[in-house]
CSV table of C-alpha atoms (C1' of nucleotides) in Angstrom, one decimal:
chain,number,residue,atom,x,y,z
T,1,UNK,CA,48.6,21.0,61.5
T,2,UNK,CA,45.9,19.9,59.2
T,3,UNK,CA,46.6,21.8,56.1
T,4,UNK,CA,43.5,20.5,54.2
T,5,UNK,CA,40.2,19.0,54.9
T,6,UNK,CA,38.4,19.8,58.1
T,7,UNK,CA,37.0,22.9,56.5
T,8,UNK,CA,33.8,21.0,55.6
T,9,UNK,CA,31.8,23.1,58.0
T,10,UNK,CA,29.3,25.3,56.4
T,11,UNK,CA,30.3,28.4,58.2
T,12,UNK,CA,33.9,28.2,57.8
T,13,UNK,CA,34.0,27.5,54.2
T,14,UNK,CA,36.2,29.9,52.4
T,15,UNK,CA,34.2,31.9,49.8
T,16,UNK,CA,34.7,31.1,46.2
T,17,UNK,CA,33.2,32.6,43.1
T,18,UNK,CA,32.1,29.1,42.4
T,19,UNK,CA,29.0,27.8,44.1
T,20,UNK,CA,28.0,24.3,44.7
T,21,UNK,CA,24.3,23.6,44.4
T,22,UNK,CA,22.6,20.4,45.4
T,23,UNK,CA,19.1,18.9,45.5
T,24,UNK,CA,18.4,20.1,42.0
T,25,UNK,CA,16.1,18.3,39.7
T,26,UNK,CA,18.0,15.6,38.0
T,27,UNK,CA,17.4,17.1,34.6
T,28,UNK,CA,18.1,20.7,35.6
T,29,UNK,CA,19.3,22.7,32.8
T,30,UNK,CA,21.9,25.4,32.5
T,31,UNK,CA,19.2,27.9,31.8
T,32,UNK,CA,17.5,27.1,35.1
T,33,UNK,CA,20.7,27.6,36.9
T,34,UNK,CA,21.3,30.9,35.3
T,35,UNK,CA,17.7,32.0,36.1
T,36,UNK,CA,18.3,31.2,39.7
T,37,UNK,CA,21.7,32.8,40.0
T,38,UNK,CA,21.8,35.7,37.6
T,39,UNK,CA,20.1,38.2,40.0
T,40,UNK,CA,23.2,38.1,42.0
T,41,UNK,CA,25.8,38.7,39.3
T,42,UNK,CA,27.2,37.7,36.1
T,43,UNK,CA,27.5,34.0,35.5
T,44,UNK,CA,30.5,33.0,33.5
T,45,UNK,CA,30.2,29.2,33.7
T,46,UNK,CA,27.9,26.5,34.8
T,47,UNK,CA,28.1,22.7,35.2
T,48,UNK,CA,24.9,21.0,35.9
T,49,UNK,CA,23.7,17.4,36.3
T,50,UNK,CA,26.7,16.6,38.4
T,51,UNK,CA,27.0,13.7,40.7
T,52,UNK,CA,25.7,10.2,40.8
T,53,UNK,CA,22.2,11.5,41.0
T,54,UNK,CA,22.8,14.3,38.7
T,55,UNK,CA,21.2,16.7,41.1
T,56,UNK,CA,24.2,18.8,41.8
T,57,UNK,CA,25.6,21.7,39.9
T,58,UNK,CA,28.2,24.4,40.0
T,59,UNK,CA,27.8,28.0,39.0
T,60,UNK,CA,30.7,30.3,38.6
T,61,UNK,CA,30.2,34.0,39.0
T,62,UNK,CA,32.4,36.6,37.3
T,63,UNK,CA,33.2,38.1,40.7
T,64,UNK,CA,33.7,36.7,44.1
T,65,UNK,CA,31.4,39.3,45.6
T,66,UNK,CA,28.5,38.2,43.5
T,67,UNK,CA,28.9,34.7,44.8
T,68,UNK,CA,29.0,36.0,48.3
T,69,UNK,CA,25.9,38.0,47.6
T,70,UNK,CA,24.0,35.0,46.6
T,71,UNK,CA,25.1,32.8,49.5
T,72,UNK,CA,24.5,35.5,52.1
T,73,UNK,CA,21.1,36.4,50.6
T,74,UNK,CA,19.8,32.9,50.9
T,75,UNK,CA,21.5,32.4,54.2
T,76,UNK,CA,19.2,35.0,55.7
T,77,UNK,CA,16.2,34.6,53.4
T,78,UNK,CA,13.0,33.1,54.6
T,79,UNK,CA,12.4,31.8,51.1
T,80,UNK,CA,14.9,29.2,50.1
T,81,UNK,CA,16.4,29.0,46.7
T,82,UNK,CA,14.3,26.9,44.6
T,83,UNK,CA,14.2,25.2,41.2
T,84,UNK,CA,10.9,23.9,40.1
T,85,UNK,CA,9.7,23.9,43.7
T,86,UNK,CA,12.7,22.0,45.0
T,87,UNK,CA,14.8,23.7,47.7
T,88,UNK,CA,18.3,24.1,46.4
T,89,UNK,CA,21.1,24.1,48.9
T,90,UNK,CA,23.9,26.5,48.1
T,91,UNK,CA,27.4,26.8,49.4
T,92,UNK,CA,30.8,27.8,48.2
T,93,UNK,CA,32.5,25.3,46.2
T,94,UNK,CA,35.8,24.1,47.4
T,95,UNK,CA,37.3,24.9,44.0
T,96,UNK,CA,37.8,28.3,42.6
T,97,UNK,CA,36.8,27.7,39.1
T,98,UNK,CA,34.7,25.4,37.0
T,99,UNK,CA,36.7,23.2,34.9
T,100,UNK,CA,34.7,22.3,31.9
T,101,UNK,CA,36.0,19.3,30.3
T,102,UNK,CA,33.8,19.8,27.3
T,103,UNK,CA,35.7,21.5,24.6
T,104,UNK,CA,34.5,25.0,24.1
T,105,UNK,CA,31.8,25.5,21.6
T,106,UNK,CA,31.3,21.8,21.0
T,107,UNK,CA,28.0,20.9,19.7
T,108,UNK,CA,26.1,17.9,20.8
T,109,UNK,CA,27.0,15.0,18.6
T,110,UNK,CA,24.9,12.6,16.6
T,111,UNK,CA,26.5,9.8,18.4
T,112,UNK,CA,25.3,8.9,21.9
T,113,UNK,CA,27.1,6.9,24.4
T,114,UNK,CA,24.5,5.1,26.4
T,115,UNK,CA,25.1,3.3,29.6
T,116,UNK,CA,22.4,0.8,30.4
T,117,UNK,CA,22.1,0.0,34.1
T,118,UNK,CA,20.4,-2.8,35.8
T,119,UNK,CA,20.7,-5.4,33.2
T,120,UNK,CA,23.0,-8.1,32.3
T,121,UNK,CA,24.8,-7.4,29.1
T,122,UNK,CA,23.1,-10.4,27.4
T,123,UNK,CA,19.7,-9.1,28.3
T,124,UNK,CA,19.7,-6.2,25.9
T,125,UNK,CA,20.1,-7.0,22.3
T,126,UNK,CA,20.9,-4.5,19.7
T,127,UNK,CA,17.4,-4.9,18.3
T,128,UNK,CA,15.9,-3.8,21.6
T,129,UNK,CA,18.2,-0.8,21.8
T,130,UNK,CA,17.4,-0.1,18.2
T,131,UNK,CA,13.7,-0.1,18.8
T,132,UNK,CA,13.9,2.2,21.8
T,133,UNK,CA,16.0,4.7,20.1
T,134,UNK,CA,14.4,4.6,16.7
T,135,UNK,CA,11.4,6.3,18.2
T,136,UNK,CA,13.4,9.5,17.8
T,137,UNK,CA,14.7,9.1,14.4
T,138,UNK,CA,16.8,7.1,12.1
T,139,UNK,CA,19.4,5.1,13.9
T,140,UNK,CA,22.2,4.3,11.6
T,141,UNK,CA,24.5,2.2,13.7
T,142,UNK,CA,24.8,0.6,17.0
T,143,UNK,CA,27.7,-0.9,18.8
T,144,UNK,CA,27.5,-2.4,22.3
T,145,UNK,CA,30.3,-3.3,24.6
T,146,UNK,CA,31.1,-3.8,28.2
T,147,UNK,CA,33.3,-1.5,30.1
T,148,UNK,CA,33.9,-0.7,33.7
T,149,UNK,CA,30.9,1.7,33.6
T,150,UNK,CA,28.7,-1.2,32.7
T,151,UNK,CA,26.9,-2.3,29.6
T,152,UNK,CA,27.2,0.4,27.1
T,153,UNK,CA,26.2,1.2,23.6
T,154,UNK,CA,27.2,3.7,21.0
T,155,UNK,CA,24.2,4.8,19.0
T,156,UNK,CA,24.6,6.8,15.9
T,157,UNK,CA,21.8,8.9,14.6
T,158,UNK,CA,21.7,10.4,11.2
T,159,UNK,CA,21.7,13.9,12.7
T,160,UNK,CA,22.3,15.8,15.8
T,161,UNK,CA,18.7,16.8,16.4
T,162,UNK,CA,17.3,13.3,16.7
T,163,UNK,CA,20.3,12.3,18.9
T,164,UNK,CA,19.6,15.2,21.2
T,165,UNK,CA,15.9,14.4,21.3
T,166,UNK,CA,16.6,10.8,22.2
T,167,UNK,CA,19.0,11.9,24.8
T,168,UNK,CA,16.7,14.4,26.4
T,169,UNK,CA,13.9,11.9,26.5
T,170,UNK,CA,15.7,8.9,27.7
T,171,UNK,CA,18.5,10.3,29.7
T,172,UNK,CA,18.2,9.0,33.2
T,173,UNK,CA,14.9,7.4,32.6
T,174,UNK,CA,13.8,3.9,32.9
T,175,UNK,CA,12.0,2.5,30.1
T,176,UNK,CA,9.8,-0.5,30.0
T,177,UNK,CA,10.8,-3.0,27.5
T,178,UNK,CA,9.9,-6.6,27.2
T,179,UNK,CA,9.5,-6.8,30.9
T,180,UNK,CA,12.9,-5.5,31.6
T,181,UNK,CA,13.8,-2.4,33.3
T,182,UNK,CA,16.3,-0.5,31.4
T,183,UNK,CA,17.9,2.6,32.8
T,184,UNK,CA,19.2,4.7,30.0
T,185,UNK,CA,21.9,7.2,30.8
T,186,UNK,CA,23.3,9.1,27.9
T,187,UNK,CA,26.8,10.2,28.7
T,188,UNK,CA,26.9,12.6,25.9
T,189,UNK,CA,29.4,14.8,27.5
T,190,UNK,CA,31.8,12.4,26.0
T,191,UNK,CA,32.1,13.7,22.5
T,192,UNK,CA,32.6,11.2,19.9
T,193,UNK,CA,34.0,12.8,16.9
T,194,UNK,CA,34.7,9.7,15.1
T,195,UNK,CA,34.4,6.2,16.3
T,196,UNK,CA,36.3,3.5,14.6
T,197,UNK,CA,35.1,0.0,15.0
T,198,UNK,CA,36.7,-2.4,12.8
T,199,UNK,CA,36.1,-6.1,13.2
T,200,UNK,CA,39.5,-6.2,14.6
T,201,UNK,CA,38.6,-3.6,17.2
T,202,UNK,CA,35.5,-5.5,18.0
T,203,UNK,CA,37.5,-8.2,19.5
T,204,UNK,CA,40.4,-6.1,20.8
T,205,UNK,CA,38.3,-3.5,22.4
T,206,UNK,CA,35.7,-5.8,23.7
T,207,UNK,CA,32.9,-4.8,21.5
T,208,UNK,CA,30.4,-7.5,21.7
T,209,UNK,CA,28.2,-6.4,18.9
T,210,UNK,CA,28.1,-3.9,16.2
T,211,UNK,CA,25.7,-3.3,13.5
T,212,UNK,CA,24.9,-1.0,10.7
T,213,UNK,CA,21.2,-0.5,10.4
T,214,UNK,CA,20.2,-0.3,6.8
T,215,UNK,CA,16.6,-0.2,7.2
T,216,UNK,CA,15.0,3.2,6.8
T,217,UNK,CA,13.1,4.7,9.6
T,218,UNK,CA,10.3,6.7,8.0
T,219,UNK,CA,9.6,8.6,11.2
T,220,UNK,CA,11.9,11.5,11.8
T,221,UNK,CA,9.8,13.7,14.0
T,222,UNK,CA,8.3,11.0,16.0
T,223,UNK,CA,7.2,12.1,19.4
T,224,UNK,CA,6.9,8.6,20.8
T,225,UNK,CA,8.9,9.0,23.9
T,226,UNK,CA,9.3,12.7,24.1
T,227,UNK,CA,6.8,12.8,26.8
T,228,UNK,CA,8.5,11.8,30.0
T,229,UNK,CA,7.8,8.2,30.9
T,230,UNK,CA,6.7,9.0,34.4
T,231,UNK,CA,10.0,7.9,35.8
T,232,UNK,CA,8.7,7.0,39.2
T,233,UNK,CA,6.2,4.6,37.8
T,234,UNK,CA,7.4,1.3,36.4
T,235,UNK,CA,5.1,-0.7,34.3
T,236,UNK,CA,7.3,-3.6,34.6
T,237,UNK,CA,6.9,-4.6,38.1
T,238,UNK,CA,6.1,-8.2,37.6
T,239,UNK,CA,2.7,-9.1,36.3
T,240,UNK,CA,1.0,-6.7,38.6
T,241,UNK,CA,-1.8,-6.6,36.1
T,242,UNK,CA,-4.2,-4.4,38.0
T,243,UNK,CA,-4.9,-4.2,41.6
T,244,UNK,CA,-8.5,-4.0,42.7
T,245,UNK,CA,-7.8,-0.7,44.1
T,246,UNK,CA,-6.7,0.7,40.8
T,247,UNK,CA,-9.5,2.6,39.3
T,248,UNK,CA,-9.9,2.0,35.6
T,249,UNK,CA,-12.2,3.7,33.3
T,250,UNK,CA,-12.0,1.0,30.7
T,251,UNK,CA,-10.7,-2.5,31.0
T,252,UNK,CA,-7.1,-2.7,30.0
T,253,UNK,CA,-6.1,-4.8,27.1
T,254,UNK,CA,-2.9,-5.7,25.3
T,255,UNK,CA,-4.5,-4.3,22.2
T,256,UNK,CA,-4.7,-0.6,21.7
T,257,UNK,CA,-7.2,1.2,19.7
T,258,UNK,CA,-5.9,4.2,18.0
T,259,UNK,CA,-7.8,6.9,16.2
T,260,UNK,CA,-5.8,9.4,14.3
T,261,UNK,CA,-6.7,13.0,13.8
T,262,UNK,CA,-5.4,15.6,11.3
T,263,UNK,CA,-4.0,13.1,8.9
T,264,UNK,CA,-1.8,15.4,7.0
T,265,UNK,CA,0.6,12.7,6.2
T,266,UNK,CA,0.2,9.0,5.5
T,267,UNK,CA,0.5,6.8,8.5
T,268,UNK,CA,1.5,3.4,7.4
T,269,UNK,CA,2.0,0.1,9.2
T,270,UNK,CA,5.7,0.8,9.3
T,271,UNK,CA,5.2,4.2,10.9
T,272,UNK,CA,2.9,2.8,13.5
T,273,UNK,CA,5.3,0.0,14.1
T,274,UNK,CA,8.1,2.4,14.7
T,275,UNK,CA,6.2,4.5,17.1
T,276,UNK,CA,4.7,1.7,19.1
T,277,UNK,CA,7.7,-0.5,19.1
T,278,UNK,CA,9.4,1.9,21.5
T,279,UNK,CA,7.5,0.3,24.3
T,280,UNK,CA,7.8,-3.3,23.5
T,281,UNK,CA,7.4,-5.8,20.8
T,282,UNK,CA,4.5,-5.1,18.5
T,283,UNK,CA,2.8,-8.2,17.5
T,284,UNK,CA,0.2,-7.1,15.0
T,285,UNK,CA,-1.1,-4.0,13.5
T,286,UNK,CA,-4.2,-3.2,11.5
T,287,UNK,CA,-5.1,0.1,9.9
T,288,UNK,CA,-8.5,0.9,8.7
T,289,UNK,CA,-10.8,3.8,7.9
T,290,UNK,CA,-14.0,4.4,9.5
T,291,UNK,CA,-16.2,7.3,8.6
T,292,UNK,CA,-13.3,9.0,7.0
T,293,UNK,CA,-11.2,8.7,10.1
T,294,UNK,CA,-8.1,6.6,10.2
T,295,UNK,CA,-8.0,4.1,13.0
T,296,UNK,CA,-5.7,1.3,13.9
T,297,UNK,CA,-5.3,-1.6,16.3
T,298,UNK,CA,-2.0,-2.3,17.8
T,299,UNK,CA,-1.4,-5.6,19.6
T,300,UNK,CA,1.3,-6.1,22.2
T,301,UNK,CA,2.1,-9.4,23.9
T,302,UNK,CA,0.8,-8.0,27.3
T,303,UNK,CA,-1.2,-5.4,29.0
T,304,UNK,CA,1.7,-3.7,30.7
T,305,UNK,CA,3.4,-2.7,27.6
T,306,UNK,CA,0.2,-1.5,26.1
T,307,UNK,CA,-0.5,0.6,29.1
T,308,UNK,CA,3.0,2.1,28.9
T,309,UNK,CA,2.5,2.9,25.3
T,310,UNK,CA,-1.0,4.3,25.8
T,311,UNK,CA,0.2,6.6,28.7
T,312,UNK,CA,3.1,7.9,26.8
T,313,UNK,CA,1.6,8.4,23.4
T,314,UNK,CA,-1.9,9.5,24.2
T,315,UNK,CA,-2.6,12.8,22.7
T,316,UNK,CA,0.7,13.0,20.9
T,317,UNK,CA,1.3,13.6,17.3
T,318,UNK,CA,3.3,11.4,15.1
T,319,UNK,CA,4.5,14.3,13.1
T,320,UNK,CA,5.5,17.8,14.1
T,321,UNK,CA,2.9,20.4,13.6
T,322,UNK,CA,0.0,18.7,15.2
T,323,UNK,CA,-0.3,16.2,12.4
T,324,UNK,CA,-1.5,12.7,12.9
T,325,UNK,CA,-2.6,13.1,16.5
T,326,UNK,CA,-3.0,9.9,18.4
T,327,UNK,CA,-6.0,9.1,20.6
T,328,UNK,CA,-5.6,5.8,22.3
T,329,UNK,CA,-7.9,3.5,24.2
T,330,UNK,CA,-7.9,-0.1,25.0
T,331,UNK,CA,-9.5,-2.4,22.5
T,332,UNK,CA,-11.8,-5.1,23.6
T,333,UNK,CA,-9.9,-7.5,21.5
T,334,UNK,CA,-7.0,-9.4,22.8
T,335,UNK,CA,-5.8,-11.2,19.7
T,336,UNK,CA,-6.1,-9.7,16.3
T,337,UNK,CA,-6.4,-11.8,13.2
T,338,UNK,CA,-4.7,-9.8,10.6
T,339,UNK,CA,-3.3,-10.4,7.2
T,340,UNK,CA,0.4,-11.1,7.8
T,341,UNK,CA,1.7,-8.7,5.3
T,342,UNK,CA,-0.5,-6.3,3.6
T,343,UNK,CA,-0.9,-2.7,2.9
T,344,UNK,CA,-2.9,-2.1,6.0
T,345,UNK,CA,-1.9,-4.8,8.3
T,346,UNK,CA,1.0,-6.7,9.6
T,347,UNK,CA,1.6,-9.7,11.7
T,348,UNK,CA,5.1,-9.7,13.1
T,349,UNK,CA,4.6,-13.0,14.8
T,350,UNK,CA,4.6,-14.8,11.6
T,351,UNK,CA,8.1,-16.2,11.0
T,352,UNK,CA,9.7,-14.7,8.0
T,353,UNK,CA,10.1,-18.1,6.4
T,354,UNK,CA,6.4,-18.8,6.4
T,355,UNK,CA,5.8,-15.3,5.3
T,356,UNK,CA,7.9,-15.9,2.3
T,357,UNK,CA,6.3,-19.2,1.7
T,358,UNK,CA,3.0,-17.6,1.9
T,359,UNK,CA,4.0,-14.9,-0.5
T,360,UNK,CA,5.2,-17.5,-2.9
T,361,UNK,CA,2.0,-19.5,-2.5
T,362,UNK,CA,0.0,-16.4,-3.0
T,363,UNK,CA,1.8,-15.8,-6.2
T,364,UNK,CA,0.7,-19.1,-7.5
T,365,UNK,CA,-2.8,-19.1,-6.2
T,366,UNK,CA,-4.5,-15.8,-6.5
T,367,UNK,CA,-6.0,-16.3,-3.1
T,368,UNK,CA,-4.3,-16.2,0.2
T,369,UNK,CA,-3.5,-19.6,1.5
T,370,UNK,CA,-5.0,-21.0,4.6
T,371,UNK,CA,-2.8,-19.9,7.3
T,372,UNK,CA,-3.0,-20.5,11.0
T,373,UNK,CA,-2.0,-18.0,13.5
T,374,UNK,CA,0.0,-19.9,16.1
T,375,UNK,CA,-1.7,-18.0,18.8
T,376,UNK,CA,-5.2,-17.5,17.8
T,377,UNK,CA,-5.7,-20.6,15.8
T,378,UNK,CA,-8.6,-19.6,13.6
T,379,UNK,CA,-8.0,-19.4,10.0
T,380,UNK,CA,-7.6,-16.0,8.6
T,381,UNK,CA,-10.5,-14.6,6.8
T,382,UNK,CA,-10.4,-13.1,3.5
T,383,UNK,CA,-10.6,-9.8,5.1
T,384,UNK,CA,-7.5,-8.0,6.0
T,385,UNK,CA,-8.7,-7.6,9.5
T,386,UNK,CA,-10.7,-9.8,11.7
T,387,UNK,CA,-10.8,-10.6,15.3
T,388,UNK,CA,-10.8,-13.9,17.0
T,389,UNK,CA,-13.1,-12.8,19.7
T,390,UNK,CA,-16.7,-12.4,19.0
T,391,UNK,CA,-16.8,-9.2,21.0
T,392,UNK,CA,-17.8,-6.3,18.8
T,393,UNK,CA,-15.9,-3.3,20.1
T,394,UNK,CA,-15.2,0.1,18.9
T,395,UNK,CA,-13.2,-1.6,16.2
T,396,UNK,CA,-15.0,-1.6,12.9
T,397,UNK,CA,-16.3,-4.7,11.3
T,398,UNK,CA,-14.1,-6.8,9.3
T,399,UNK,CA,-12.1,-4.7,7.0
T,400,UNK,CA,-11.7,-5.8,3.5
T,401,UNK,CA,-8.6,-4.7,1.7
T,402,UNK,CA,-10.2,-5.4,-1.6
T,403,UNK,CA,-12.6,-2.6,-1.0
T,404,UNK,CA,-9.9,-0.2,-0.1
T,405,UNK,CA,-8.8,0.4,-3.6
T,406,UNK,CA,-5.5,-0.8,-2.4
T,407,UNK,CA,-5.3,-3.4,-5.0
T,408,UNK,CA,-2.7,-5.9,-4.3
T,409,UNK,CA,-3.1,-7.6,-1.1
T,410,UNK,CA,0.2,-9.3,-1.0
T,411,UNK,CA,2.7,-7.0,-2.5
T,412,UNK,CA,5.7,-8.9,-3.8
T,413,UNK,CA,7.9,-7.5,-1.1
T,414,UNK,CA,11.5,-7.7,-1.9
T,415,UNK,CA,13.3,-9.5,0.9
T,416,UNK,CA,12.6,-9.1,4.5
T,417,UNK,CA,10.0,-6.7,5.7
T,418,UNK,CA,10.9,-3.8,7.8
T,419,UNK,CA,10.3,-4.9,11.3
T,420,UNK,CA,12.0,-6.4,14.2
T,421,UNK,CA,14.6,-8.4,12.4
T,422,UNK,CA,17.3,-6.7,10.5
T,423,UNK,CA,19.3,-8.2,7.7
T,424,UNK,CA,22.8,-8.9,8.7
T,425,UNK,CA,25.2,-6.1,7.8
T,426,UNK,CA,26.5,-7.9,4.8
T,427,UNK,CA,27.0,-5.0,2.4
T,428,UNK,CA,28.5,-1.8,3.5
T,429,UNK,CA,25.3,0.0,3.7
T,430,UNK,CA,25.7,3.5,4.9
T,431,UNK,CA,22.3,4.7,5.0
T,432,UNK,CA,22.8,8.3,4.4
T,433,UNK,CA,19.3,9.2,4.5
T,434,UNK,CA,19.9,12.6,5.4
T,435,UNK,CA,17.2,14.9,6.4
T,436,UNK,CA,17.4,18.2,4.9
T,437,UNK,CA,18.1,21.0,7.2
T,438,UNK,CA,20.5,19.3,9.4
T,439,UNK,CA,23.5,21.2,8.4
T,440,UNK,CA,25.4,20.2,11.4
T,441,UNK,CA,28.3,17.9,10.9
T,442,UNK,CA,27.5,14.3,11.7
T,443,UNK,CA,29.9,11.7,12.8
T,444,UNK,CA,30.0,8.1,11.9
T,445,UNK,CA,30.6,4.9,13.7
T,446,UNK,CA,32.6,3.1,11.2
T,447,UNK,CA,31.7,-0.5,11.4
T,448,UNK,CA,33.9,-2.9,9.7
T,449,UNK,CA,36.6,-2.0,7.3
T,450,UNK,CA,34.6,-1.7,4.2
T,451,UNK,CA,34.4,1.7,2.7
T,452,UNK,CA,31.6,3.9,3.5
T,453,UNK,CA,29.3,4.4,0.7
T,454,UNK,CA,26.0,6.1,0.1
T,455,UNK,CA,23.3,3.8,-0.9
T,456,UNK,CA,19.8,4.6,-1.9
T,457,UNK,CA,17.4,3.4,0.7
T,458,UNK,CA,14.2,1.9,-0.5
T,459,UNK,CA,11.5,4.5,-0.7
T,460,UNK,CA,8.5,3.5,1.3
T,461,UNK,CA,5.2,4.7,0.4
T,462,UNK,CA,5.0,6.5,3.6
T,463,UNK,CA,6.8,9.6,2.5
T,464,UNK,CA,4.4,12.3,3.3
T,465,UNK,CA,3.4,14.4,0.4
T,466,UNK,CA,5.3,17.5,0.3
T,467,UNK,CA,8.2,16.1,2.1
T,468,UNK,CA,9.0,14.7,5.5
T,469,UNK,CA,8.1,16.7,8.4
T,470,UNK,CA,11.1,18.5,9.7
T,471,UNK,CA,13.3,16.0,11.4
T,472,UNK,CA,15.3,16.6,14.3
T,473,UNK,CA,12.7,18.5,16.1
T,474,UNK,CA,11.7,17.6,19.5
T,475,UNK,CA,8.0,18.3,19.2
T,476,UNK,CA,6.0,18.5,22.2
T,477,UNK,CA,2.4,18.3,21.3
T,478,UNK,CA,1.1,17.2,24.6
E,1,DA,C1',21.5,17.0,51.1
E,2,DG,C1',27.7,17.6,51.1
E,3,DC,C1',32.1,18.9,45.5
E,4,DA,C1',32.9,17.8,39.1
E,5,DC,C1',36.9,13.9,35.8
E,6,DA,C1',38.8,12.1,29.3
DNA sequence: AGCACA
């Protein structure tokens, strides 16, 4: 006699107070499950986002009859059960209770375990991961490693809120980055209470890289990627610049023109870099004022990244509360000629060495040295911003930093500039830039064996007056 | 669209 199995048939399933639901949205929430099921009884437990596609769930009723009610109702209903318009298929689970592996009452952590699919381990650097996740807040530490599940990373945020925001925005989504398709899946059900990564462990446990990130992210409440990245659409499909069938209101460009509204807080080059780097390498940035409005040009290496950034960021606010709202369009320029390092502009394509040399030179001579952009060729003008093309666009005319009251054009920046390259983790920096208000306990990835110490991060001039906007929020200012 | 996982 077959004691088990063979009871797969729908009509012979033995009732259970646990129901198995499928064909749910991949990001279905517990709340949505409860909404769907609670008319039939008391729900005592749920488990959603189950299965390889994350589109299954389990719901446990307090009483068996309640589960039977629900199954029989939808068995005879002309209206199928639905979540967000998707028909949900319901049947009795073959188990009698939901086993929740998550410890009761555990709060989401500030450390995410991220599995990145579809890439070779070597394809994704820590810097790339850092850029993607920094859009949501300050990333303190990153460790990457390879396990059976694939290429993975542990990403430590300074607080739970930003970690959750990053998870919600990126979980299960593909993100376009440097022409790679990265599928980010945050397996945050694995609760990391404390992750110890010593240099010894790095070898023993197969950790390929680990880093403490000592630079300070000025943007806590960034909304960069909070808007779904239209998962079905990939901006990375080869060159695919633009088919003739694709209707375009304005010609696409690798340079975005941003105008900012409601400038409650200062938006600096660093802030813009953080926001826009989530979509790809930012090559150059220029900020200027026109008619009292703050505008900026952001240059990417190619159009597809610019398009992704434009789609995702258009209409969003950099800070919670509707502040610094972005309006994006394509610039007519394709290559900006900006001052490499100034108050209002940045050229990340300049090697750091030449930047330093330039700074030294400028310290000797009061005037900027002649400097060639390796891509554009023309000599930089005395203005902070100029374009190589002769096309006058919506961009304002050459912008002169000397008229901005900004004063020093080449600030004697300390060492490196905040950007794409991060100083090696030489000292035991433990950027404890802690946003006020995040009272939840945070965990640490301990990198290296040095003691954890609190250091004072450099204070950028981008601190909004009156304090940073509340971090940890997941603002949706569509 | 067919059963969870540390």
